[in-house]
Amino acid sequence: PQVTISHGNSRVTAALTTGESVEVLLFGATVLSWKDAAGDEKLWLSKNTNLDGSKGVRGGIPLVFPVFGPPQPNHAATSKLPQHGFVRTARWEFLGKSTSEGSSSSVKLDFGLSTDSIPESTKALWPYKFGLLYSVTLDRESLNTTLVITNDGDESFDCQMLLHTYFNVKNISTIQITGLEGSEYVDKVDGARTKTETSSPITFSSEADRVYTPIEGPKHPIVISDSGKTRFRISRDNLEQVVVWNPWVDKSQGMADFTPKDGYKNMVCVEAGSVAGWQKLDKGDTFEGAQTIYLC
Ligand code: BG6
């Protein structure tokens, strides 16, 4: 038996012989689905999300680059871009797969996007020469997503990046997050005030939209548990921030592509990124950021 790969017009799927699988949409190189051997879905996906590149996917793992959040008027180079940048809607190229078989079986899918493959209208918004390589690696216990950003031009550029993971959970009211205790965060639902996390663990009973800079650094895992049982353990490489987002009742109502409307009970976004300042890449420089999500 072999790792199975199927490459359709707009999606790539891969399954290990033991049953774990991953599905990636070429628009945005968005991971849409990640299932364990029992077929349990680990990612949340809105029932009526757009999947045609007209908008970012509402669910899965959208990629945020080169700006996080709304365009920043005081940062001229990214001020014309849409919220979260342009790569989450761009059509990426599937570059191929590599596999390893046997007891530690795994599959790595590579995707690429560069200046040459984006429309002129997008280049007009952000005129820099870049190359992106995104690798999605599935093994029996984890999913790794790694983005490598290269400056292919002569001019330097500033960028931010983020892996906007929507985790599928049974009940947001019994979810607990650890690993952020004592960390500073920007509270986007309270006028972007800077605060220090005093809750241990973090729980949810209203809208949350916070940009943490974990005090422990990227190697210390962020853990999502449900009713005391560990569901996900997230480790980061080079990504200094973690965004925690749940839109709760009113924000979910306001998002046309968010279905069902009580779906906020079944999701929590924990997003690893480099978004507090800017990564400045000079000619030929690269920046690599990654997360690995473990199932226990
Ligand atoms: C989060 C932001 O990362 O993404 C939130 O912190 C935002 O402020 C959310 O609402 C969803 O963004 P979008 O553009 O996908 O609706």
PDB file of C-alpha atoms and ligand atoms in Angstrom:
ATOM      1  CA  PRO A   1       0.000   0.000   0.000  1.00  0.00           C
ATOM      2  CA  GLN A   2       1.063   3.550  -0.737  1.00  0.00           C
ATOM      3  CA  VAL A   3       0.251   7.063   0.363  1.00  0.00           C
ATOM      4  CA  THR A   4      -2.615   8.128  -1.925  1.00  0.00           C
ATOM      5  CA  ILE A   5      -2.573  11.515  -3.589  1.00  0.00           C
ATOM      6  CA  SER A   6      -5.231  12.998  -5.784  1.00  0.00           C
ATOM      7  CA  HIS A   7      -4.748  16.252  -7.623  1.00  0.00           C
ATOM      8  CA  GLY A   8      -7.917  17.715  -9.037  1.00  0.00           C
ATOM      9  CA  ASN A   9      -8.406  21.012 -10.774  1.00  0.00           C
ATOM     10  CA  SER A  10      -8.664  22.954  -7.543  1.00  0.00           C
ATOM     11  CA  ARG A  11      -7.686  20.596  -4.714  1.00  0.00           C
ATOM     12  CA  VAL A  12      -4.960  18.220  -3.637  1.00  0.00           C
ATOM     13  CA  THR A  13      -5.737  15.465  -1.173  1.00  0.00           C
ATOM     14  CA  ALA A  14      -3.381  13.005   0.461  1.00  0.00           C
ATOM     15  CA  ALA A  15      -4.078  10.015   2.695  1.00  0.00           C
ATOM     16  CA  LEU A  16      -1.734   7.779   4.656  1.00  0.00           C
ATOM     17  CA  THR A  17      -2.277   4.021   4.481  1.00  0.00           C
ATOM     18  CA  THR A  18      -3.415   4.190   8.106  1.00  0.00           C
ATOM     19  CA  GLY A  19      -6.283   6.538   7.142  1.00  0.00           C
ATOM     20  CA  GLU A  20      -5.122  10.035   8.174  1.00  0.00           C
ATOM     21  CA  SER A  21      -5.808  12.586   5.465  1.00  0.00           C
ATOM     22  CA  VAL A  22      -5.381  16.207   4.462  1.00  0.00           C
ATOM     23  CA  GLU A  23      -7.055  18.270   1.733  1.00  0.00           C
ATOM     24  CA  VAL A  24      -5.663  21.527   0.339  1.00  0.00           C
ATOM     25  CA  LEU A  25      -7.495  24.023  -1.877  1.00  0.00           C
ATOM     26  CA  LEU A  26      -5.255  25.633  -4.503  1.00  0.00           C
ATOM     27  CA  PHE A  27      -6.924  28.994  -3.823  1.00  0.00           C
ATOM     28  CA  GLY A  28      -4.827  30.289  -0.961  1.00  0.00           C
ATOM     29  CA  ALA A  29      -3.136  26.881  -0.552  1.00  0.00           C
ATOM     30  CA  THR A  30      -5.763  26.662   2.164  1.00  0.00           C
ATOM     31  CA  VAL A  31      -5.818  23.440   4.174  1.00  0.00           C
ATOM     32  CA  LEU A  32      -9.547  22.627   4.197  1.00  0.00           C
ATOM     33  CA  SER A  33      -9.566  19.347   6.058  1.00  0.00           C
ATOM     34  CA  TRP A  34      -7.345  17.291   8.335  1.00  0.00           C
ATOM     35  CA  LYS A  35      -8.677  13.980   9.577  1.00  0.00           C
ATOM     36  CA  ASP A  36      -7.230  11.389  11.916  1.00  0.00           C
ATOM     37  CA  ALA A  37      -7.277   7.645  11.244  1.00  0.00           C
ATOM     38  CA  ALA A  38     -10.810   7.373  12.629  1.00  0.00           C
ATOM     39  CA  GLY A  39     -12.018  10.027  10.164  1.00  0.00           C
ATOM     40  CA  ASP A  40     -12.493  12.713  12.846  1.00  0.00           C
ATOM     41  CA  GLU A  41     -12.175  16.215  11.390  1.00  0.00           C
ATOM     42  CA  LYS A  42      -9.708  18.455  13.240  1.00  0.00           C
ATOM     43  CA  LEU A  43     -10.424  21.740  11.445  1.00  0.00           C
ATOM     44  CA  TRP A  44     -13.598  23.792  11.404  1.00  0.00           C
ATOM     45  CA  LEU A  45     -15.006  24.869   8.023  1.00  0.00           C
ATOM     46  CA  SER A  46     -18.055  27.042   7.451  1.00  0.00           C
ATOM     47  CA  LYS A  47     -20.799  25.258   5.519  1.00  0.00           C
ATOM     48  CA  ASN A  48     -21.243  28.129   3.060  1.00  0.00           C
ATOM     49  CA  THR A  49     -17.671  29.351   2.669  1.00  0.00           C
ATOM     50  CA  ASN A  50     -16.475  30.555  -0.744  1.00  0.00           C
ATOM     51  CA  LEU A  51     -14.069  28.106  -2.321  1.00  0.00           C
ATOM     52  CA  ASP A  52     -13.532  29.864  -5.650  1.00  0.00           C
ATOM     53  CA  GLY A  53     -10.878  32.401  -4.674  1.00  0.00           C
ATOM     54  CA  SER A  54     -13.347  35.279  -4.624  1.00  0.00           C
ATOM     55  CA  LYS A  55     -12.826  35.548  -0.863  1.00  0.00           C
ATOM     56  CA  GLY A  56     -10.660  33.881   1.771  1.00  0.00           C
ATOM     57  CA  VAL A  57     -11.920  30.538   3.032  1.00  0.00           C
ATOM     58  CA  ARG A  58     -13.920  30.768   6.266  1.00  0.00           C
ATOM     59  CA  GLY A  59     -12.286  27.872   8.039  1.00  0.00           C
ATOM     60  CA  GLY A  60      -9.390  25.465   7.640  1.00  0.00           C
ATOM     61  CA  ILE A  61      -5.989  27.188   7.587  1.00  0.00           C
ATOM     62  CA  PRO A  62      -5.998  30.380   5.489  1.00  0.00           C
ATOM     63  CA  LEU A  63      -2.569  31.966   4.938  1.00  0.00           C
ATOM     64  CA  VAL A  64      -2.086  35.583   5.871  1.00  0.00           C
ATOM     65  CA  PHE A  65       0.641  37.551   3.990  1.00  0.00           C
ATOM     66  CA  PRO A  66       2.063  40.223   3.679  1.00  0.00           C
ATOM     67  CA  VAL A  67      -0.143  42.104   6.169  1.00  0.00           C
ATOM     68  CA  PHE A  68      -2.173  40.944   9.160  1.00  0.00           C
ATOM     69  CA  GLY A  69      -5.551  42.566   9.771  1.00  0.00           C
ATOM     70  CA  PRO A  70      -6.929  45.616   8.013  1.00  0.00           C
ATOM     71  CA  PRO A  71      -4.578  47.702   5.844  1.00  0.00           C
ATOM     72  CA  GLN A  72      -2.463  49.913   8.051  1.00  0.00           C
ATOM     73  CA  PRO A  73      -2.662  53.561   6.975  1.00  0.00           C
ATOM     74  CA  ASN A  74       0.648  54.368   8.673  1.00  0.00           C
ATOM     75  CA  HIS A  75       2.470  51.645   6.730  1.00  0.00           C
ATOM     76  CA  ALA A  76       2.390  52.947   3.163  1.00  0.00           C
ATOM     77  CA  ALA A  77       3.695  49.793   1.460  1.00  0.00           C
ATOM     78  CA  THR A  78       0.749  47.651   2.579  1.00  0.00           C
ATOM     79  CA  SER A  79      -1.952  50.322   2.868  1.00  0.00           C
ATOM     80  CA  LYS A  80      -3.680  49.364  -0.403  1.00  0.00           C
ATOM     81  CA  LEU A  81      -4.009  45.663   0.394  1.00  0.00           C
ATOM     82  CA  PRO A  82      -7.186  43.920   1.519  1.00  0.00           C
ATOM     83  CA  GLN A  83      -7.515  42.625   5.093  1.00  0.00           C
ATOM     84  CA  HIS A  84      -4.975  39.800   5.735  1.00  0.00           C
ATOM     85  CA  GLY A  85      -3.261  40.423   2.369  1.00  0.00           C
ATOM     86  CA  PHE A  86      -3.733  38.774  -0.999  1.00  0.00           C
ATOM     87  CA  VAL A  87      -2.282  35.268  -0.886  1.00  0.00           C
ATOM     88  CA  ARG A  88      -5.299  33.647   0.807  1.00  0.00           C
ATOM     89  CA  THR A  89      -7.295  34.165  -2.405  1.00  0.00           C
ATOM     90  CA  ALA A  90      -4.513  33.711  -4.996  1.00  0.00           C
ATOM     91  CA  ARG A  91      -4.310  30.514  -6.990  1.00  0.00           C
ATOM     92  CA  TRP A  92      -1.212  28.603  -5.919  1.00  0.00           C
ATOM     93  CA  GLU A  93       0.658  25.976  -7.886  1.00  0.00           C
ATOM     94  CA  PHE A  94       0.988  22.409  -6.599  1.00  0.00           C
ATOM     95  CA  LEU A  95       4.710  21.674  -6.824  1.00  0.00           C
ATOM     96  CA  GLY A  96       4.601  18.010  -5.872  1.00  0.00           C
ATOM     97  CA  LYS A  97       4.791  15.582  -3.008  1.00  0.00           C
ATOM     98  CA  SER A  98       7.352  13.615  -1.078  1.00  0.00           C
ATOM     99  CA  THR A  99       6.485  10.618   1.027  1.00  0.00           C
ATOM    100  CA  SER A 100       7.991   8.248   3.515  1.00  0.00           C
ATOM    101  CA  GLU A 101       6.405   4.868   4.051  1.00  0.00           C
ATOM    102  CA  GLY A 102       6.492   2.391   6.923  1.00  0.00           C
ATOM    103  CA  SER A 103       5.906   2.902  10.627  1.00  0.00           C
ATOM    104  CA  SER A 104       6.697   6.630  10.488  1.00  0.00           C
ATOM    105  CA  SER A 105       4.753   7.202   7.323  1.00  0.00           C
ATOM    106  CA  SER A 106       4.239  10.801   6.233  1.00  0.00           C
ATOM    107  CA  VAL A 107       3.486  12.899   3.201  1.00  0.00           C
ATOM    108  CA  LYS A 108       4.635  16.424   2.362  1.00  0.00           C
ATOM    109  CA  LEU A 109       2.783  18.534  -0.185  1.00  0.00           C
ATOM    110  CA  ASP A 110       4.528  21.623  -1.595  1.00  0.00           C
ATOM    111  CA  PHE A 111       2.795  24.688  -3.012  1.00  0.00           C
ATOM    112  CA  GLY A 112       4.269  27.799  -4.604  1.00  0.00           C
ATOM    113  CA  LEU A 113       3.220  31.341  -5.365  1.00  0.00           C
ATOM    114  CA  SER A 114       5.370  34.100  -6.833  1.00  0.00           C
ATOM    115  CA  THR A 115       5.112  37.514  -8.424  1.00  0.00           C
ATOM    116  CA  ASP A 116       4.970  35.884 -11.881  1.00  0.00           C
ATOM    117  CA  SER A 117       1.716  34.084 -11.084  1.00  0.00           C
ATOM    118  CA  ILE A 118      -0.359  36.922  -9.631  1.00  0.00           C
ATOM    119  CA  PRO A 119      -2.518  39.295 -11.679  1.00  0.00           C
ATOM    120  CA  GLU A 120      -1.289  42.789 -12.605  1.00  0.00           C
ATOM    121  CA  SER A 121      -4.099  44.246 -10.488  1.00  0.00           C
ATOM    122  CA  THR A 122      -2.603  42.604  -7.384  1.00  0.00           C
ATOM    123  CA  LYS A 123       0.935  43.666  -8.301  1.00  0.00           C
ATOM    124  CA  ALA A 124      -0.350  47.224  -8.431  1.00  0.00           C
ATOM    125  CA  LEU A 125      -1.342  46.939  -4.754  1.00  0.00           C
ATOM    126  CA  TRP A 126       1.976  45.509  -3.604  1.00  0.00           C
ATOM    127  CA  PRO A 127       4.695  45.910  -6.226  1.00  0.00           C
ATOM    128  CA  TYR A 128       7.430  43.686  -4.753  1.00  0.00           C
ATOM    129  CA  LYS A 129       9.061  40.575  -6.207  1.00  0.00           C
ATOM    130  CA  PHE A 130       8.511  37.645  -3.893  1.00  0.00           C
ATOM    131  CA  GLY A 131       8.472  33.877  -3.840  1.00  0.00           C
ATOM    132  CA  LEU A 132       6.462  31.778  -1.395  1.00  0.00           C
ATOM    133  CA  LEU A 133       6.937  28.084  -0.731  1.00  0.00           C
ATOM    134  CA  TYR A 134       4.329  26.464   1.498  1.00  0.00           C
ATOM    135  CA  SER A 135       4.728  22.892   2.712  1.00  0.00           C
ATOM    136  CA  VAL A 136       2.001  20.867   4.379  1.00  0.00           C
ATOM    137  CA  THR A 137       3.290  17.721   6.070  1.00  0.00           C
ATOM    138  CA  LEU A 138       0.929  15.093   7.422  1.00  0.00           C
ATOM    139  CA  ASP A 139       2.033  12.268   9.621  1.00  0.00           C
ATOM    140  CA  ARG A 140       0.117   9.966  11.941  1.00  0.00           C
ATOM    141  CA  GLU A 141       0.092  12.322  14.944  1.00  0.00           C
ATOM    142  CA  SER A 142       0.645  15.803  13.546  1.00  0.00           C
ATOM    143  CA  LEU A 143       0.261  18.363  10.824  1.00  0.00           C
ATOM    144  CA  ASN A 144       3.096  20.754  10.031  1.00  0.00           C
ATOM    145  CA  THR A 145       2.625  23.864   7.912  1.00  0.00           C
ATOM    146  CA  THR A 146       5.731  25.827   6.905  1.00  0.00           C
ATOM    147  CA  LEU A 147       5.871  29.032   4.890  1.00  0.00           C
ATOM    148  CA  VAL A 148       9.152  30.214   3.365  1.00  0.00           C
ATOM    149  CA  ILE A 149       9.123  33.794   2.083  1.00  0.00           C
ATOM    150  CA  THR A 150      11.871  34.989  -0.290  1.00  0.00           C
ATOM    151  CA  ASN A 151      12.593  38.452  -1.579  1.00  0.00           C
ATOM    152  CA  ASP A 152      13.287  37.830  -5.277  1.00  0.00           C
ATOM    153  CA  GLY A 153      13.625  41.498  -6.174  1.00  0.00           C
ATOM    154  CA  ASP A 154      16.170  44.292  -5.700  1.00  0.00           C
ATOM    155  CA  GLU A 155      13.966  46.329  -3.415  1.00  0.00           C
ATOM    156  CA  SER A 156      13.508  45.468   0.301  1.00  0.00           C
ATOM    157  CA  PHE A 157      10.038  44.770   1.605  1.00  0.00           C
ATOM    158  CA  ASP A 158       8.325  44.519   5.000  1.00  0.00           C
ATOM    159  CA  CYS A 159       5.961  41.674   5.701  1.00  0.00           C
ATOM    160  CA  GLN A 160       3.890  39.895   8.291  1.00  0.00           C
ATOM    161  CA  MET A 161       2.648  36.306   8.070  1.00  0.00           C
ATOM    162  CA  LEU A 162       0.183  34.144   9.946  1.00  0.00           C
ATOM    163  CA  LEU A 163      -1.300  30.651   9.835  1.00  0.00           C
ATOM    164  CA  HIS A 164      -4.979  31.330  10.559  1.00  0.00           C
ATOM    165  CA  THR A 165      -5.974  27.902  11.923  1.00  0.00           C
ATOM    166  CA  TYR A 166      -9.650  27.237  12.719  1.00  0.00           C
ATOM    167  CA  PHE A 167      -9.751  24.326  15.189  1.00  0.00           C
ATOM    168  CA  ASN A 168     -12.839  22.145  15.322  1.00  0.00           C
ATOM    169  CA  VAL A 169     -14.003  21.793  18.945  1.00  0.00           C
ATOM    170  CA  LYS A 170     -16.997  20.140  20.576  1.00  0.00           C
ATOM    171  CA  ASN A 171     -18.058  23.015  22.793  1.00  0.00           C
ATOM    172  CA  ILE A 172     -16.313  26.381  23.143  1.00  0.00           C
ATOM    173  CA  SER A 173     -17.676  26.698  26.678  1.00  0.00           C
ATOM    174  CA  THR A 174     -15.543  23.814  27.908  1.00  0.00           C
ATOM    175  CA  ILE A 175     -12.387  24.752  25.945  1.00  0.00           C
ATOM    176  CA  GLN A 176      -9.262  25.719  27.852  1.00  0.00           C
ATOM    177  CA  ILE A 177      -6.047  27.128  26.437  1.00  0.00           C
ATOM    178  CA  THR A 178      -2.740  27.035  28.275  1.00  0.00           C
ATOM    179  CA  GLY A 179       0.707  28.340  27.409  1.00  0.00           C
ATOM    180  CA  LEU A 180      -0.195  32.046  27.347  1.00  0.00           C
ATOM    181  CA  GLU A 181      -0.185  32.740  31.101  1.00  0.00           C
ATOM    182  CA  GLY A 182       1.591  35.976  32.027  1.00  0.00           C
ATOM    183  CA  SER A 183       1.899  37.017  28.371  1.00  0.00           C
ATOM    184  CA  GLU A 184       1.216  40.465  26.983  1.00  0.00           C
ATOM    185  CA  TYR A 185      -1.561  40.788  24.461  1.00  0.00           C
ATOM    186  CA  VAL A 186      -3.340  43.402  22.410  1.00  0.00           C
ATOM    187  CA  ASP A 187      -7.061  43.176  23.104  1.00  0.00           C
ATOM    188  CA  LYS A 188      -8.783  43.956  19.792  1.00  0.00           C
ATOM    189  CA  VAL A 189     -12.234  43.884  21.394  1.00  0.00           C
ATOM    190  CA  ASP A 190     -11.173  46.538  23.930  1.00  0.00           C
ATOM    191  CA  GLY A 191      -9.737  49.358  21.841  1.00  0.00           C
ATOM    192  CA  ALA A 192      -6.459  47.517  21.120  1.00  0.00           C
ATOM    193  CA  ARG A 193      -5.333  48.028  24.712  1.00  0.00           C
ATOM    194  CA  THR A 194      -2.250  46.134  25.810  1.00  0.00           C
ATOM    195  CA  LYS A 195      -2.874  43.795  28.741  1.00  0.00           C
ATOM    196  CA  THR A 196      -1.209  40.934  30.573  1.00  0.00           C
ATOM    197  CA  GLU A 197      -2.920  37.553  30.657  1.00  0.00           C
ATOM    198  CA  THR A 198      -3.890  36.646  34.200  1.00  0.00           C
ATOM    199  CA  SER A 199      -6.173  33.697  33.404  1.00  0.00           C
ATOM    200  CA  SER A 200      -4.760  30.229  33.620  1.00  0.00           C
ATOM    201  CA  PRO A 201      -6.153  28.511  31.651  1.00  0.00           C
ATOM    202  CA  ILE A 202      -7.925  30.809  29.179  1.00  0.00           C
ATOM    203  CA  THR A 203     -11.650  30.054  28.789  1.00  0.00           C
ATOM    204  CA  PHE A 204     -14.369  31.582  26.591  1.00  0.00           C
ATOM    205  CA  SER A 205     -17.695  33.224  27.444  1.00  0.00           C
ATOM    206  CA  SER A 206     -17.800  36.120  24.942  1.00  0.00           C
ATOM    207  CA  GLU A 207     -16.080  37.400  21.791  1.00  0.00           C
ATOM    208  CA  ALA A 208     -12.288  37.106  21.930  1.00  0.00           C
ATOM    209  CA  ASP A 209      -9.797  38.716  19.546  1.00  0.00           C
ATOM    210  CA  ARG A 210      -6.335  38.943  21.085  1.00  0.00           C
ATOM    211  CA  VAL A 211      -2.836  39.122  19.735  1.00  0.00           C
ATOM    212  CA  TYR A 212      -0.501  37.491  22.245  1.00  0.00           C
ATOM    213  CA  THR A 213       3.249  37.624  22.358  1.00  0.00           C
ATOM    214  CA  PRO A 214       3.816  34.534  24.505  1.00  0.00           C
ATOM    215  CA  ILE A 215       6.308  35.148  27.276  1.00  0.00           C
ATOM    216  CA  GLU A 216       7.666  31.614  26.904  1.00  0.00           C
ATOM    217  CA  GLY A 217       8.782  31.955  23.264  1.00  0.00           C
ATOM    218  CA  PRO A 218       7.901  29.823  20.229  1.00  0.00           C
ATOM    219  CA  LYS A 219       9.191  26.476  21.489  1.00  0.00           C
ATOM    220  CA  HIS A 220       6.803  26.385  24.438  1.00  0.00           C
ATOM    221  CA  PRO A 221       3.592  24.670  23.306  1.00  0.00           C
ATOM    222  CA  ILE A 222       0.150  26.243  23.323  1.00  0.00           C
ATOM    223  CA  VAL A 223      -2.317  23.562  24.402  1.00  0.00           C
ATOM    224  CA  ILE A 224      -6.032  23.396  23.604  1.00  0.00           C
ATOM    225  CA  SER A 225      -7.981  21.080  25.912  1.00  0.00           C
ATOM    226  CA  ASP A 226     -11.630  20.215  26.094  1.00  0.00           C
ATOM    227  CA  SER A 227     -13.121  19.283  29.479  1.00  0.00           C
ATOM    228  CA  GLY A 228      -9.629  18.551  30.771  1.00  0.00           C
ATOM    229  CA  LYS A 229      -8.643  16.329  27.835  1.00  0.00           C
ATOM    230  CA  THR A 230      -5.798  17.574  25.620  1.00  0.00           C
ATOM    231  CA  ARG A 231      -6.976  17.973  22.036  1.00  0.00           C
ATOM    232  CA  PHE A 232      -4.181  19.920  20.305  1.00  0.00           C
ATOM    233  CA  ARG A 233      -0.620  20.926  21.151  1.00  0.00           C
ATOM    234  CA  ILE A 234       0.828  23.650  18.933  1.00  0.00           C
ATOM    235  CA  SER A 235       4.541  24.324  18.620  1.00  0.00           C
ATOM    236  CA  ARG A 236       5.921  27.189  16.579  1.00  0.00           C
ATOM    237  CA  ASP A 237       9.114  27.969  14.700  1.00  0.00           C
ATOM    238  CA  ASN A 238      10.123  31.601  14.327  1.00  0.00           C
ATOM    239  CA  LEU A 239       6.572  32.829  14.932  1.00  0.00           C
ATOM    240  CA  GLU A 240       6.487  35.141  17.957  1.00  0.00           C
ATOM    241  CA  GLN A 241       2.738  35.838  18.122  1.00  0.00           C
ATOM    242  CA  VAL A 242      -0.385  33.802  18.725  1.00  0.00           C
ATOM    243  CA  VAL A 243      -3.805  35.237  17.878  1.00  0.00           C
ATOM    244  CA  VAL A 244      -6.789  33.814  19.749  1.00  0.00           C
ATOM    245  CA  TRP A 245     -10.124  34.519  18.067  1.00  0.00           C
ATOM    246  CA  ASN A 246     -13.726  33.504  18.579  1.00  0.00           C
ATOM    247  CA  PRO A 247     -16.394  35.728  17.010  1.00  0.00           C
ATOM    248  CA  TRP A 248     -19.167  34.626  19.410  1.00  0.00           C
ATOM    249  CA  VAL A 249     -22.830  35.505  18.670  1.00  0.00           C
ATOM    250  CA  ASP A 250     -22.909  38.985  17.107  1.00  0.00           C
ATOM    251  CA  LYS A 251     -19.780  38.799  14.938  1.00  0.00           C
ATOM    252  CA  SER A 252     -20.871  35.385  13.584  1.00  0.00           C
ATOM    253  CA  GLN A 253     -24.244  36.899  12.644  1.00  0.00           C
ATOM    254  CA  GLY A 254     -22.433  39.647  10.777  1.00  0.00           C
ATOM    255  CA  MET A 255     -20.310  37.312   8.636  1.00  0.00           C
ATOM    256  CA  ALA A 256     -22.270  36.207   5.549  1.00  0.00           C
ATOM    257  CA  ASP A 257     -19.920  33.268   4.981  1.00  0.00           C
ATOM    258  CA  PHE A 258     -20.204  31.927   8.549  1.00  0.00           C
ATOM    259  CA  THR A 259     -22.626  28.976   8.717  1.00  0.00           C
ATOM    260  CA  PRO A 260     -24.251  27.621  10.819  1.00  0.00           C
ATOM    261  CA  LYS A 261     -24.741  30.764  12.865  1.00  0.00           C
ATOM    262  CA  ASP A 262     -24.085  28.898  16.101  1.00  0.00           C
ATOM    263  CA  GLY A 263     -20.890  27.443  14.550  1.00  0.00           C
ATOM    264  CA  TYR A 264     -18.853  29.704  16.863  1.00  0.00           C
ATOM    265  CA  LYS A 265     -19.554  27.066  19.543  1.00  0.00           C
ATOM    266  CA  ASN A 266     -17.579  24.537  17.522  1.00  0.00           C
ATOM    267  CA  MET A 267     -14.512  26.537  16.575  1.00  0.00           C
ATOM    268  CA  VAL A 268     -11.635  28.440  18.035  1.00  0.00           C
ATOM    269  CA  CYS A 269      -8.891  30.122  16.034  1.00  0.00           C
ATOM    270  CA  VAL A 270      -5.403  29.854  17.457  1.00  0.00           C
ATOM    271  CA  GLU A 271      -3.168  31.510  14.886  1.00  0.00           C
ATOM    272  CA  ALA A 272       0.621  31.359  14.909  1.00  0.00           C
ATOM    273  CA  GLY A 273       2.206  34.335  13.220  1.00  0.00           C
ATOM    274  CA  SER A 274       4.766  37.079  13.012  1.00  0.00           C
ATOM    275  CA  VAL A 275       2.473  40.087  13.200  1.00  0.00           C
ATOM    276  CA  ALA A 276       3.529  42.477  15.981  1.00  0.00           C
ATOM    277  CA  GLY A 277       6.129  44.329  13.913  1.00  0.00           C
ATOM    278  CA  TRP A 278       7.490  43.782  10.415  1.00  0.00           C
ATOM    279  CA  GLN A 279       9.969  41.316   9.022  1.00  0.00           C
ATOM    280  CA  LYS A 280      12.201  43.325   6.695  1.00  0.00           C
ATOM    281  CA  LEU A 281      13.552  41.229   3.852  1.00  0.00           C
ATOM    282  CA  ASP A 282      16.347  42.636   1.727  1.00  0.00           C
ATOM    283  CA  LYS A 283      17.219  41.336  -1.728  1.00  0.00           C
ATOM    284  CA  GLY A 284      17.636  37.553  -1.602  1.00  0.00           C
ATOM    285  CA  ASP A 285      16.616  37.254   2.084  1.00  0.00           C
ATOM    286  CA  THR A 286      14.254  34.554   3.281  1.00  0.00           C
ATOM    287  CA  PHE A 287      12.027  34.220   6.309  1.00  0.00           C
ATOM    288  CA  GLU A 288      10.663  30.864   7.402  1.00  0.00           C
ATOM    289  CA  GLY A 289       7.764  30.451   9.833  1.00  0.00           C
ATOM    290  CA  ALA A 290       6.080  27.204  10.816  1.00  0.00           C
ATOM    291  CA  GLN A 291       3.730  25.476  13.190  1.00  0.00           C
ATOM    292  CA  THR A 292       3.282  21.847  14.097  1.00  0.00           C
ATOM    293  CA  ILE A 293      -0.043  20.765  15.540  1.00  0.00           C
ATOM    294  CA  TYR A 294       0.097  17.519  17.542  1.00  0.00           C
ATOM    295  CA  LEU A 295      -2.989  15.538  18.410  1.00  0.00           C
ATOM    296  CA  CYS A 296      -1.858  14.734  21.942  1.00  0.00           C
TER     297      CYS A 296
HETATM  298  C1  BG6 B   1      -8.408  37.274  13.047  1.00  0.00           C
HETATM  299  C2  BG6 B   1      -8.412  38.721  13.444  1.00  0.00           C
HETATM  300  O1  BG6 B   1      -7.092  36.859  12.826  1.00  0.00           O
HETATM  301  O2  BG6 B   1      -9.141  37.100  11.851  1.00  0.00           O
HETATM  302  C3  BG6 B   1      -9.852  39.190  13.583  1.00  0.00           C
HETATM  303  O3  BG6 B   1      -7.690  38.908  14.645  1.00  0.00           O
HETATM  304  C4  BG6 B   1     -10.624  38.925  12.315  1.00  0.00           C
HETATM  305  O4  BG6 B   1      -9.864  40.576  13.910  1.00  0.00           O
HETATM  306  C5  BG6 B   1     -10.502  37.453  11.955  1.00  0.00           C
HETATM  307  O5  BG6 B   1     -11.976  39.283  12.505  1.00  0.00           O
HETATM  308  C6  BG6 B   1     -11.207  37.074  10.658  1.00  0.00           C
HETATM  309  O6  BG6 B   1     -10.783  37.853   9.606  1.00  0.00           O
HETATM  310  P1  BG6 B   1     -11.431  37.711   8.181  1.00  0.00           P
HETATM  311  O7  BG6 B   1     -10.761  38.739   7.313  1.00  0.00           O
HETATM  312  O8  BG6 B   1     -11.140  36.306   7.710  1.00  0.00           O
HETATM  313  O9  BG6 B   1     -12.898  37.954   8.353  1.00  0.00           O
END
